[in-house]
Short mmCIF file of C-alpha atoms and ligand atoms in Angstrom, two decimals:
data_model
loop_
_atom_site.label_atom_id
_atom_site.label_comp_id
_atom_site.label_asym_id
_atom_site.label_seq_id
_atom_site.Cartn_x
_atom_site.Cartn_y
_atom_site.Cartn_z
CA MET A 1 7.51 -24.43 -39.18
CA LYS A 2 6.76 -24.31 -35.47
CA ILE A 3 5.57 -20.79 -34.74
CA CYS A 4 4.53 -19.00 -31.57
CA ILE A 5 2.57 -15.73 -31.67
CA ILE A 6 2.61 -13.63 -28.52
CA GLY A 7 -0.43 -11.36 -28.34
CA THR A 8 -3.65 -12.72 -29.83
CA GLY A 9 -5.42 -9.49 -30.79
CA TYR A 10 -6.40 -8.23 -34.25
CA VAL A 11 -2.91 -8.77 -35.64
CA GLY A 12 -1.81 -11.81 -33.60
CA LEU A 13 -4.98 -13.82 -34.16
CA VAL A 14 -5.07 -13.13 -37.88
CA THR A 15 -1.33 -13.80 -38.25
CA GLY A 16 -1.45 -17.05 -36.27
CA THR A 17 -4.55 -18.30 -38.06
CA CYS A 18 -3.22 -17.47 -41.53
CA PHE A 19 0.16 -19.10 -40.77
CA ALA A 20 -1.74 -22.24 -39.71
CA GLU A 21 -3.84 -21.99 -42.87
CA ILE A 22 -0.69 -22.08 -45.05
CA GLY A 23 0.55 -25.16 -43.23
CA HIS A 24 2.55 -24.07 -40.19
CA ASP A 25 2.13 -25.34 -36.64
CA VAL A 26 1.00 -22.37 -34.56
CA THR A 27 0.51 -21.63 -30.87
CA CYS A 28 -1.08 -18.28 -30.05
CA VAL A 29 -0.34 -16.91 -26.58
CA ASP A 30 -2.27 -14.19 -24.80
CA LYS A 31 -2.00 -13.00 -21.23
CA ASP A 32 -5.74 -12.31 -21.20
CA ALA A 33 -6.94 -15.64 -19.81
CA ALA A 34 -10.60 -14.88 -20.61
CA LYS A 35 -9.73 -14.28 -24.27
CA VAL A 36 -7.77 -17.55 -24.42
CA LYS A 37 -10.66 -19.45 -22.84
CA LEU A 38 -13.12 -17.94 -25.30
CA LEU A 39 -10.92 -18.99 -28.22
CA GLN A 40 -10.36 -22.46 -26.77
CA ASN A 41 -14.15 -22.85 -26.54
CA GLY A 42 -14.65 -21.86 -30.18
CA GLY A 43 -15.61 -18.21 -29.53
CA MET A 44 -14.25 -15.11 -31.28
CA PRO A 45 -13.00 -12.03 -29.39
CA ILE A 46 -13.19 -9.79 -32.49
CA TYR A 47 -15.33 -9.37 -35.58
CA GLU A 48 -13.27 -9.98 -38.69
CA PRO A 49 -14.89 -11.34 -41.87
CA GLY A 50 -13.74 -14.86 -42.79
CA LEU A 51 -11.68 -15.34 -39.64
CA PRO A 52 -14.00 -17.58 -37.53
CA GLU A 53 -14.17 -20.21 -40.30
CA LEU A 54 -10.37 -20.26 -40.67
CA VAL A 55 -9.80 -20.51 -36.91
CA GLN A 56 -12.27 -23.38 -36.62
CA LYS A 57 -10.76 -25.22 -39.60
CA ASN A 58 -7.16 -24.94 -38.40
CA VAL A 59 -7.94 -25.77 -34.78
CA ALA A 60 -9.76 -28.90 -36.01
CA ALA A 61 -6.77 -29.79 -38.20
CA GLY A 62 -4.51 -29.57 -35.13
CA ARG A 63 -2.37 -26.77 -36.60
CA LEU A 64 -3.62 -23.97 -34.32
CA ARG A 65 -4.02 -23.75 -30.55
CA PHE A 66 -4.35 -21.09 -27.84
CA THR A 67 -2.68 -20.77 -24.45
CA ALA A 68 -2.18 -18.23 -21.69
CA SER A 69 1.27 -19.65 -20.94
CA THR A 70 4.21 -17.98 -22.68
CA PRO A 71 6.64 -20.87 -21.99
CA ASP A 72 4.16 -23.36 -23.52
CA GLY A 73 4.20 -21.31 -26.70
CA VAL A 74 7.86 -20.28 -26.81
CA GLU A 75 9.69 -23.46 -25.81
CA PRO A 76 8.76 -25.67 -28.78
CA ALA A 77 8.77 -22.80 -31.32
CA GLU A 78 11.47 -22.15 -33.90
CA VAL A 79 10.14 -18.65 -34.57
CA VAL A 80 8.38 -16.38 -32.06
CA PHE A 81 6.32 -13.43 -33.30
CA ILE A 82 5.54 -10.46 -31.06
CA ALA A 83 2.11 -8.90 -31.75
CA VAL A 84 1.37 -6.98 -28.56
CA PRO A 85 0.05 -3.40 -28.31
CA THR A 86 2.30 -0.38 -28.77
CA PRO A 87 -0.05 2.32 -27.44
CA PRO A 88 0.66 6.04 -27.43
CA GLN A 89 1.76 7.93 -24.34
CA PRO A 90 0.34 11.38 -23.59
CA ASP A 91 3.28 13.08 -25.36
CA GLY A 92 2.73 11.02 -28.54
CA SER A 93 5.72 8.72 -28.05
CA VAL A 94 5.17 4.96 -28.00
CA ASP A 95 4.72 2.99 -24.80
CA LEU A 96 7.14 0.13 -25.45
CA SER A 97 6.60 -1.55 -22.10
CA PHE A 98 4.53 -4.39 -23.64
CA ILE A 99 7.33 -5.14 -26.11
CA GLU A 100 10.01 -4.95 -23.42
CA GLY A 101 7.92 -7.18 -21.15
CA VAL A 102 7.49 -9.81 -23.85
CA ALA A 103 11.22 -9.69 -24.68
CA ARG A 104 11.96 -10.52 -21.03
CA GLU A 105 9.35 -13.28 -20.96
CA ILE A 106 10.81 -14.86 -24.10
CA ALA A 107 14.33 -14.60 -22.68
CA ALA A 108 13.23 -16.32 -19.47
CA CYS A 109 12.01 -19.43 -21.25
CA MET A 110 14.47 -19.68 -24.16
CA THR A 111 16.35 -22.95 -24.06
CA SER A 112 17.35 -23.18 -27.73
CA TYR A 113 18.10 -20.86 -30.67
CA LYS A 114 15.07 -18.77 -31.61
CA ILE A 115 14.18 -16.22 -34.21
CA VAL A 116 12.20 -13.47 -32.50
CA VAL A 117 10.14 -11.45 -34.94
CA ASP A 118 8.58 -8.12 -34.11
CA LYS A 119 5.24 -7.70 -35.88
CA SER A 120 3.99 -4.87 -33.68
CA THR A 121 4.40 -1.37 -35.08
CA VAL A 122 7.42 0.13 -33.33
CA PRO A 123 9.68 3.17 -33.68
CA VAL A 124 12.90 2.79 -35.62
CA ARG A 125 15.70 1.23 -33.52
CA THR A 126 13.35 -0.88 -31.36
CA GLY A 127 14.76 -4.11 -32.81
CA ASP A 128 18.17 -3.38 -31.31
CA LYS A 129 16.57 -2.85 -27.91
CA VAL A 130 14.65 -6.12 -28.14
CA ALA A 131 17.87 -8.00 -29.02
CA GLU A 132 19.72 -6.34 -26.10
CA THR A 133 16.90 -7.14 -23.66
CA ILE A 134 16.71 -10.80 -24.66
CA LYS A 135 20.47 -11.13 -24.34
CA ARG A 136 20.42 -9.49 -20.93
CA TYR A 137 17.63 -11.61 -19.45
CA CYS A 138 18.38 -14.98 -21.05
CA LYS A 139 20.00 -17.30 -18.50
CA ALA A 140 20.60 -20.18 -20.92
CA LYS A 141 23.60 -19.82 -23.20
CA VAL A 142 21.54 -19.82 -26.39
CA GLU A 143 21.50 -17.47 -29.34
CA CYS A 144 18.68 -15.55 -30.89
CA ASP A 145 18.14 -13.42 -33.98
CA VAL A 146 15.74 -10.50 -33.90
CA VAL A 147 13.78 -9.71 -37.05
CA SER A 148 11.41 -6.88 -37.92
CA ASN A 149 8.37 -7.94 -39.94
CA PRO A 150 5.86 -5.08 -39.84
CA GLU A 151 2.23 -5.89 -40.57
CA PHE A 152 0.16 -3.96 -43.11
CA LEU A 153 -3.23 -5.68 -42.80
CA ARG A 154 -6.40 -3.59 -42.55
CA GLU A 155 -9.08 -4.49 -40.04
CA GLY A 156 -12.18 -5.61 -41.92
CA PHE A 157 -10.05 -7.09 -44.72
CA ALA A 158 -7.41 -8.65 -42.51
CA VAL A 159 -7.48 -12.25 -43.73
CA ASP A 160 -7.33 -11.28 -47.38
CA ASP A 161 -4.67 -8.67 -46.74
CA PHE A 162 -2.58 -11.18 -44.83
CA LEU A 163 -2.84 -13.97 -47.39
CA LYS A 164 -2.52 -11.66 -50.41
CA PRO A 165 -0.27 -8.81 -49.29
CA ASP A 166 1.29 -6.26 -51.66
CA ARG A 167 4.66 -7.14 -50.14
CA VAL A 168 6.24 -8.78 -47.11
CA VAL A 169 8.95 -6.77 -45.37
CA ILE A 170 11.70 -8.58 -43.47
CA GLY A 171 14.31 -6.57 -41.57
CA VAL A 172 17.34 -8.50 -40.35
CA LYS A 173 20.69 -7.91 -38.75
CA SER A 174 22.07 -11.35 -39.47
CA GLN A 175 21.45 -13.34 -42.65
CA ARG A 176 21.00 -16.44 -40.46
CA ALA A 177 17.30 -15.62 -39.95
CA VAL A 178 16.51 -15.12 -43.64
CA PRO A 179 15.95 -18.74 -44.81
CA ALA A 180 13.45 -19.41 -42.02
CA MET A 181 11.56 -16.19 -42.76
CA ARG A 182 11.48 -17.09 -46.47
CA GLU A 183 10.19 -20.55 -45.60
CA ILE A 184 7.42 -19.15 -43.42
CA TYR A 185 6.16 -16.86 -46.17
CA ALA A 186 6.92 -19.22 -49.09
CA PRO A 187 3.25 -20.19 -49.67
CA ILE A 188 2.29 -16.51 -49.88
CA ASN A 189 2.56 -15.12 -53.37
CA ALA A 190 4.03 -11.66 -52.77
CA PRO A 191 7.38 -9.93 -53.18
CA LEU A 192 9.53 -10.40 -50.09
CA ILE A 193 11.76 -7.45 -49.29
CA VAL A 194 14.80 -8.26 -47.16
CA THR A 195 16.36 -5.19 -45.62
CA ASP A 196 17.96 -4.01 -42.38
CA ILE A 197 15.90 -3.77 -39.19
CA ASN A 198 15.84 0.04 -38.99
CA SER A 199 14.60 0.36 -42.57
CA ALA A 200 11.90 -2.27 -42.01
CA GLU A 201 10.67 -0.44 -38.92
CA LEU A 202 10.67 2.86 -40.80
CA ILE A 203 8.79 1.41 -43.77
CA LYS A 204 5.78 0.83 -41.53
CA HIS A 205 5.69 4.31 -39.96
CA ALA A 206 6.45 6.01 -43.27
CA ALA A 207 3.74 4.02 -45.08
CA ASN A 208 1.00 4.64 -42.51
CA SER A 209 1.87 8.32 -42.28
CA PHE A 210 1.72 8.62 -46.06
CA LEU A 211 -1.74 7.00 -46.16
CA ALA A 212 -2.95 9.37 -43.44
CA LEU A 213 -1.45 12.24 -45.45
CA LYS A 214 -3.47 11.13 -48.49
CA ILE A 215 -6.66 11.21 -46.43
CA SER A 216 -5.89 14.65 -45.03
CA TYR A 217 -4.99 15.86 -48.51
CA ILE A 218 -8.37 14.93 -49.98
CA ASN A 219 -10.11 16.31 -46.90
CA ALA A 220 -8.35 19.64 -47.42
CA VAL A 221 -9.35 19.50 -51.10
CA SER A 222 -12.94 18.86 -49.97
CA VAL A 223 -12.94 22.23 -48.21
CA ILE A 224 -11.95 23.93 -51.48
CA CYS A 225 -14.61 21.91 -53.32
CA GLU A 226 -17.30 23.11 -50.94
CA ALA A 227 -16.15 26.71 -51.21
CA SER A 228 -15.99 26.62 -55.01
CA GLY A 229 -18.97 24.45 -55.92
CA ALA A 230 -16.82 21.54 -57.19
CA ASN A 231 -17.50 17.92 -56.25
CA VAL A 232 -14.76 16.15 -54.27
CA ILE A 233 -15.75 12.72 -55.58
CA GLU A 234 -15.30 13.89 -59.18
CA VAL A 235 -11.96 15.42 -58.23
CA ALA A 236 -10.81 12.25 -56.41
CA ASN A 237 -11.86 10.07 -59.36
CA GLY A 238 -9.98 12.28 -61.78
CA MET A 239 -6.89 12.35 -59.58
CA GLY A 240 -7.08 8.67 -58.75
CA MET A 241 -7.01 7.53 -62.37
CA ASP A 242 -3.45 8.82 -62.53
CA ALA A 243 -1.45 5.66 -61.84
CA ARG A 244 1.13 7.74 -59.97
CA ILE A 245 -1.53 8.75 -57.45
CA GLY A 246 -4.11 5.93 -57.25
CA ARG A 247 -7.74 6.22 -56.11
CA ARG A 248 -7.45 4.50 -52.73
CA PHE A 249 -7.38 6.63 -49.55
CA LEU A 250 -8.87 9.55 -51.49
CA ASP A 251 -12.32 9.48 -49.90
CA ALA A 252 -13.21 12.69 -48.13
CA GLY A 253 -15.01 12.11 -44.85
CA LEU A 254 -14.72 12.58 -41.11
CA GLY A 255 -10.99 11.94 -41.18
CA TYR A 256 -8.93 8.93 -40.23
CA GLY A 257 -9.19 7.19 -36.86
CA GLY A 258 -8.67 3.73 -35.43
CA SER A 259 -5.93 2.22 -33.37
CA CYS A 260 -3.18 2.72 -35.96
CA PHE A 261 -3.06 5.96 -37.96
CA PRO A 262 -3.42 8.45 -35.09
CA LYS A 263 -0.87 6.70 -32.90
CA ASP A 264 1.54 5.86 -35.71
CA LEU A 265 1.59 9.47 -36.90
CA SER A 266 2.24 10.77 -33.39
CA ALA A 267 4.95 8.16 -32.95
CA PHE A 268 6.63 9.05 -36.24
CA ILE A 269 6.57 12.76 -35.39
CA LYS A 270 8.03 12.00 -31.98
CA ILE A 271 10.77 9.68 -33.15
CA SER A 272 11.68 12.20 -35.89
CA GLU A 273 11.96 14.86 -33.20
CA THR A 274 14.22 12.59 -31.14
CA LEU A 275 16.39 12.11 -34.22
CA GLY A 276 16.61 15.88 -34.75
CA TYR A 277 13.93 16.50 -37.40
CA ASP A 278 10.77 18.53 -36.94
CA PHE A 279 8.28 16.66 -39.19
CA ARG A 280 5.94 19.64 -39.64
CA LEU A 281 4.28 18.09 -42.69
CA LEU A 282 2.84 15.35 -40.49
CA LYS A 283 1.76 17.82 -37.81
CA GLU A 284 -0.27 19.55 -40.51
CA VAL A 285 -1.79 16.19 -41.48
CA GLN A 286 -2.94 15.81 -37.88
CA ARG A 287 -4.30 19.34 -37.76
CA ILE A 288 -6.32 18.88 -40.97
CA ASN A 289 -7.70 15.62 -39.58
CA SER A 290 -9.04 17.10 -36.37
CA GLU A 291 -10.33 20.20 -38.19
CA GLN A 292 -12.28 18.00 -40.57
CA MET A 293 -14.27 16.47 -37.72
CA GLU A 294 -14.91 19.85 -36.17
CA ARG A 295 -16.03 21.28 -39.51
CA PHE A 296 -18.61 18.50 -39.88
CA ALA A 297 -19.83 18.92 -36.30
CA LYS A 298 -20.24 22.66 -36.96
CA LYS A 299 -22.21 21.92 -40.14
CA ILE A 300 -24.64 19.88 -38.05
CA LEU A 301 -24.83 22.40 -35.25
CA GLU A 302 -25.27 25.41 -37.54
CA THR A 303 -28.10 23.68 -39.39
CA LEU A 304 -29.89 22.66 -36.18
CA TRP A 305 -29.11 26.08 -34.62
CA VAL A 306 -29.59 24.62 -31.13
CA ALA A 307 -28.79 20.95 -30.47
CA LYS A 308 -30.10 20.90 -26.92
CA ASP A 309 -33.29 18.86 -26.56
CA LYS A 310 -32.99 17.59 -30.13
CA THR A 311 -32.73 13.91 -30.96
CA LEU A 312 -30.25 12.78 -33.60
CA GLY A 313 -29.90 9.36 -35.15
CA VAL A 314 -26.32 8.27 -35.83
CA LEU A 315 -25.50 5.42 -38.20
CA GLY A 316 -22.07 3.92 -37.64
CA LEU A 317 -19.86 3.74 -34.57
CA ALA A 318 -16.88 1.69 -35.77
CA PHE A 319 -13.91 3.71 -36.97
CA LYS A 320 -14.53 2.35 -40.45
CA GLN A 321 -16.62 -0.25 -42.27
CA ASN A 322 -16.31 -4.02 -41.70
CA THR A 323 -14.95 -3.91 -38.18
CA ASP A 324 -16.20 -3.80 -34.61
CA ASP A 325 -13.21 -1.70 -33.56
CA VAL A 326 -14.16 1.62 -31.96
CA ARG A 327 -10.68 2.65 -30.80
CA GLN A 328 -10.28 6.35 -31.68
CA SER A 329 -13.33 6.15 -33.88
CA PRO A 330 -14.27 9.49 -35.48
CA ALA A 331 -17.91 8.32 -35.23
CA ILE A 332 -17.68 8.00 -31.45
CA GLU A 333 -15.88 11.34 -31.18
CA LEU A 334 -18.64 12.96 -33.20
CA CYS A 335 -21.31 11.41 -30.96
CA GLN A 336 -19.56 12.71 -27.87
CA ARG A 337 -19.21 16.16 -29.45
CA LEU A 338 -22.96 16.23 -30.20
CA GLN A 339 -23.78 15.00 -26.70
CA ALA A 340 -21.67 17.81 -25.27
CA GLU A 341 -23.94 20.23 -27.14
CA GLY A 342 -26.96 18.69 -25.43
CA ALA A 343 -28.24 16.43 -28.22
CA THR A 344 -29.93 13.13 -27.40
CA LEU A 345 -28.67 10.25 -29.56
CA ARG A 346 -30.08 7.08 -31.06
CA VAL A 347 -27.23 5.04 -32.53
CA TYR A 348 -26.74 1.91 -34.63
CA ASP A 349 -23.77 -0.04 -35.95
CA PRO A 350 -23.90 -3.48 -37.62
CA GLN A 351 -21.00 -4.87 -35.54
CA ALA A 352 -19.57 -2.31 -33.13
CA MET A 353 -22.40 -1.75 -30.63
CA ASP A 354 -21.06 -4.12 -27.98
CA LYS A 355 -17.65 -2.46 -28.00
CA ALA A 356 -19.21 1.01 -28.23
CA ARG A 357 -21.26 0.47 -25.05
CA ALA A 358 -18.06 0.64 -23.00
CA VAL A 359 -17.18 4.13 -24.26
CA LEU A 360 -20.43 5.71 -25.41
CA LYS A 361 -22.94 6.07 -22.58
CA ASN A 362 -26.39 7.65 -22.30
CA VAL A 363 -27.47 6.88 -25.84
CA THR A 364 -30.18 4.55 -27.16
CA TYR A 365 -28.73 1.60 -29.05
CA VAL A 366 -31.31 0.61 -31.65
CA LYS A 367 -31.60 -2.92 -33.02
CA THR A 368 -31.94 -2.36 -36.76
CA MET A 369 -30.70 0.33 -39.08
CA ASN A 370 -34.14 1.17 -40.46
CA GLU A 371 -35.53 2.16 -37.04
CA ILE A 372 -32.71 4.66 -36.48
CA ALA A 373 -34.63 7.80 -37.48
CA GLU A 374 -37.78 7.17 -35.47
CA GLY A 375 -38.55 10.33 -33.49
CA CYS A 376 -35.31 12.03 -34.61
CA ASP A 377 -34.83 15.62 -35.73
CA ALA A 378 -32.03 14.67 -38.11
CA LEU A 379 -29.91 11.71 -39.18
CA VAL A 380 -26.11 11.53 -39.28
CA ILE A 381 -24.02 8.96 -41.16
CA ALA A 382 -20.67 8.51 -39.47
CA THR A 383 -19.22 5.21 -40.79
CA GLU A 384 -19.16 4.02 -44.40
CA TRP A 385 -20.76 0.57 -43.87
CA PRO A 386 -21.94 -0.61 -47.33
CA GLU A 387 -25.36 -1.67 -45.94
CA PHE A 388 -26.14 1.94 -45.07
CA LYS A 389 -26.49 2.52 -48.81
CA LYS A 390 -29.51 0.20 -48.66
CA LEU A 391 -31.23 2.29 -45.99
CA ASP A 392 -35.02 2.55 -46.46
CA LEU A 393 -34.87 6.25 -47.28
CA GLU A 394 -38.65 6.61 -47.65
CA LYS A 395 -39.12 5.34 -44.10
CA VAL A 396 -36.28 7.49 -42.80
CA ARG A 397 -37.84 10.59 -44.36
CA ARG A 398 -41.23 9.75 -42.84
CA ASP A 399 -39.68 9.03 -39.41
CA LEU A 400 -37.68 12.25 -39.18
CA THR A 401 -39.51 15.26 -37.82
CA HIS A 402 -37.50 17.23 -40.42
CA PRO A 403 -35.94 15.42 -43.36
CA ILE A 404 -32.35 16.47 -42.64
CA LEU A 405 -29.53 14.04 -43.36
CA PHE A 406 -25.86 14.77 -42.63
CA ASP A 407 -23.68 12.35 -44.53
CA GLY A 408 -20.12 12.29 -43.20
CA ARG A 409 -19.16 9.53 -45.64
CA ASN A 410 -20.67 10.71 -48.94
CA LEU A 411 -22.76 7.54 -49.36
CA PHE A 412 -25.60 9.09 -51.35
CA ASP A 413 -26.04 11.17 -54.47
CA PRO A 414 -27.01 14.75 -53.53
CA ALA A 415 -29.37 15.20 -56.52
CA GLU A 416 -31.20 11.95 -55.72
CA MET A 417 -31.50 12.89 -52.04
CA GLU A 418 -32.95 16.25 -52.99
CA ARG A 419 -35.44 14.50 -55.29
CA LEU A 420 -36.47 12.30 -52.34
CA GLY A 421 -37.20 15.43 -50.32
CA PHE A 422 -34.15 15.51 -48.04
CA ILE A 423 -32.12 18.45 -46.91
CA TYR A 424 -28.88 16.58 -47.57
CA LYS A 425 -25.48 17.80 -46.42
CA SER A 426 -22.37 15.82 -47.26
CA ILE A 427 -18.65 16.55 -47.54
CA GLY A 428 -16.91 18.46 -50.29
CA ARG A 429 -19.82 18.76 -52.68
P1 NAD B 1 -4.74 -5.75 -29.74
O1 NAD B 1 -4.89 -4.88 -28.58
O2 NAD B 1 -5.94 -6.13 -30.56
O3 NAD B 1 -4.05 -7.13 -29.29
C1 NAD B 1 -2.92 -7.21 -28.50
C2 NAD B 1 -3.00 -8.45 -27.63
O4 NAD B 1 -1.77 -8.62 -26.93
C3 NAD B 1 -4.10 -8.37 -26.56
O5 NAD B 1 -4.96 -9.49 -26.70
C4 NAD B 1 -3.32 -8.42 -25.23
O6 NAD B 1 -4.02 -9.10 -24.21
C5 NAD B 1 -2.07 -9.15 -25.66
N1 NAD B 1 -0.90 -8.98 -24.77
C6 NAD B 1 -0.43 -7.85 -24.23
N2 NAD B 1 0.69 -8.11 -23.50
C7 NAD B 1 0.91 -9.45 -23.61
C8 NAD B 1 1.88 -10.33 -23.09
N3 NAD B 1 2.89 -9.89 -22.32
N4 NAD B 1 1.80 -11.65 -23.38
C9 NAD B 1 0.79 -12.12 -24.16
N5 NAD B 1 -0.17 -11.31 -24.69
C10 NAD B 1 -0.10 -10.00 -24.42
O7 NAD B 1 -3.64 -5.06 -30.67
P2 NAD B 1 -3.52 -5.16 -32.26
O8 NAD B 1 -4.50 -4.24 -32.90
O9 NAD B 1 -3.44 -6.58 -32.67
O10 NAD B 1 -2.09 -4.47 -32.47
C11 NAD B 1 -0.88 -5.13 -32.12
C12 NAD B 1 0.26 -4.40 -32.80
O11 NAD B 1 0.11 -4.51 -34.23
C13 NAD B 1 0.34 -2.91 -32.51
O12 NAD B 1 1.68 -2.51 -32.49
C14 NAD B 1 -0.35 -2.28 -33.72
O13 NAD B 1 0.08 -0.97 -33.97
C15 NAD B 1 0.09 -3.21 -34.83
N6 NAD B 1 -0.79 -3.25 -35.99
C16 NAD B 1 -2.14 -3.24 -35.81
C17 NAD B 1 -2.97 -3.31 -36.94
C18 NAD B 1 -4.46 -3.28 -36.78
O14 NAD B 1 -5.15 -3.07 -37.81
N7 NAD B 1 -5.00 -3.51 -35.60
C19 NAD B 1 -2.42 -3.40 -38.24
C20 NAD B 1 -1.03 -3.43 -38.36
C21 NAD B 1 -0.22 -3.36 -37.22
#
């Protein structure tokens, strides 16, 4: 099918590329002309494993192209996907101006029937507003169906998640859009749920909030583990083997971050409030999350007694492994918290240093992970990159003026670290 994707960020670029990979003809539009130019010249605006190869292959095959012109993308397309940001406003509600703007832009260049699919994460009832807006601003007498198709991919695993999803959710008002949506996803082997637009929109907010709840739950359990001498990893393993619970999202750590969970939770709380329900359970999830970070920062500060004039090494800046995304990264927040206490920082991340430079100033960015501890008073692990498990611990111990390691991601075995001569402090054990 002829597809246009508006917004070529993490979601739009992966979606467009994967649709091309399964045989569709895709034009990705972005208003950021520099990003479009970079992509047209074979560059990549984001780090996402496996994506550059797929982009290159599908551009070469003539199935994928990039443009900064919305009409060039929309006019020939049968189906137009919206994948623009839906950032939070200060009160937690969603700024829907990007969505509204795109709806107007689509309306302005629609000359034939289109299916307009919202892939951005939006509050329930946004679909109706998009349909109304397109109708209002479309001069040509042409029809359009609005569909909700929320995206569940995870950064760092985005290509795999997109091509092998647990399910595809399609929310429609009119059955007319269903065959085209089925055709688009036909090569993807996953259950396709067809429902109404409101339910589809709610599935996304309810799912993300539930995952965040799982993280806060195990983080709260980690506090009890620490107080009682239990081990949170043992507890999570034992819980996770229950098929009703599952092991994923049960890793205690610095809490959730990133561009999705914090904003989606706030948005869900806010939209619930608008609809007359005080979602206190989710407010508690948020409270546990911010407390978790503060508890870890206190653990560091209490051990060091005074952070001023001390140098700390920090491994990990991305909000999680396998991505260069530092938006609302707990690692960056922790760095800033430690800086506020007067600590000097040496930091390293395998992929996120370029993006971190824009938000984390007055630190030393080191080139390799094994030089992180040189001249440091202690080392902090803030992101669960798998390569950190291969850290040269002998060198780290020699480099540190005191062998203190704070592990916010439980990467190492406490008994082994003690044997190696570290004062090792992790989470929930
Ligand atoms: P992003 O910031 O990486 O990308 C958005 C892109 O849209 C940017 O390149 C921006 O320049 C472009 N854009 C903005 N207005 C535009 C316009 N009028 N015309 C053309 N392009 C425009 O955002 P993202 O992370 O891809 O998120 C997009 C949506 O998907 C959000 O609603 C988000 O919540 C949701 N989502 C994100 C993820 C994720 O892991 N990042 C996962 C699932 C859902």
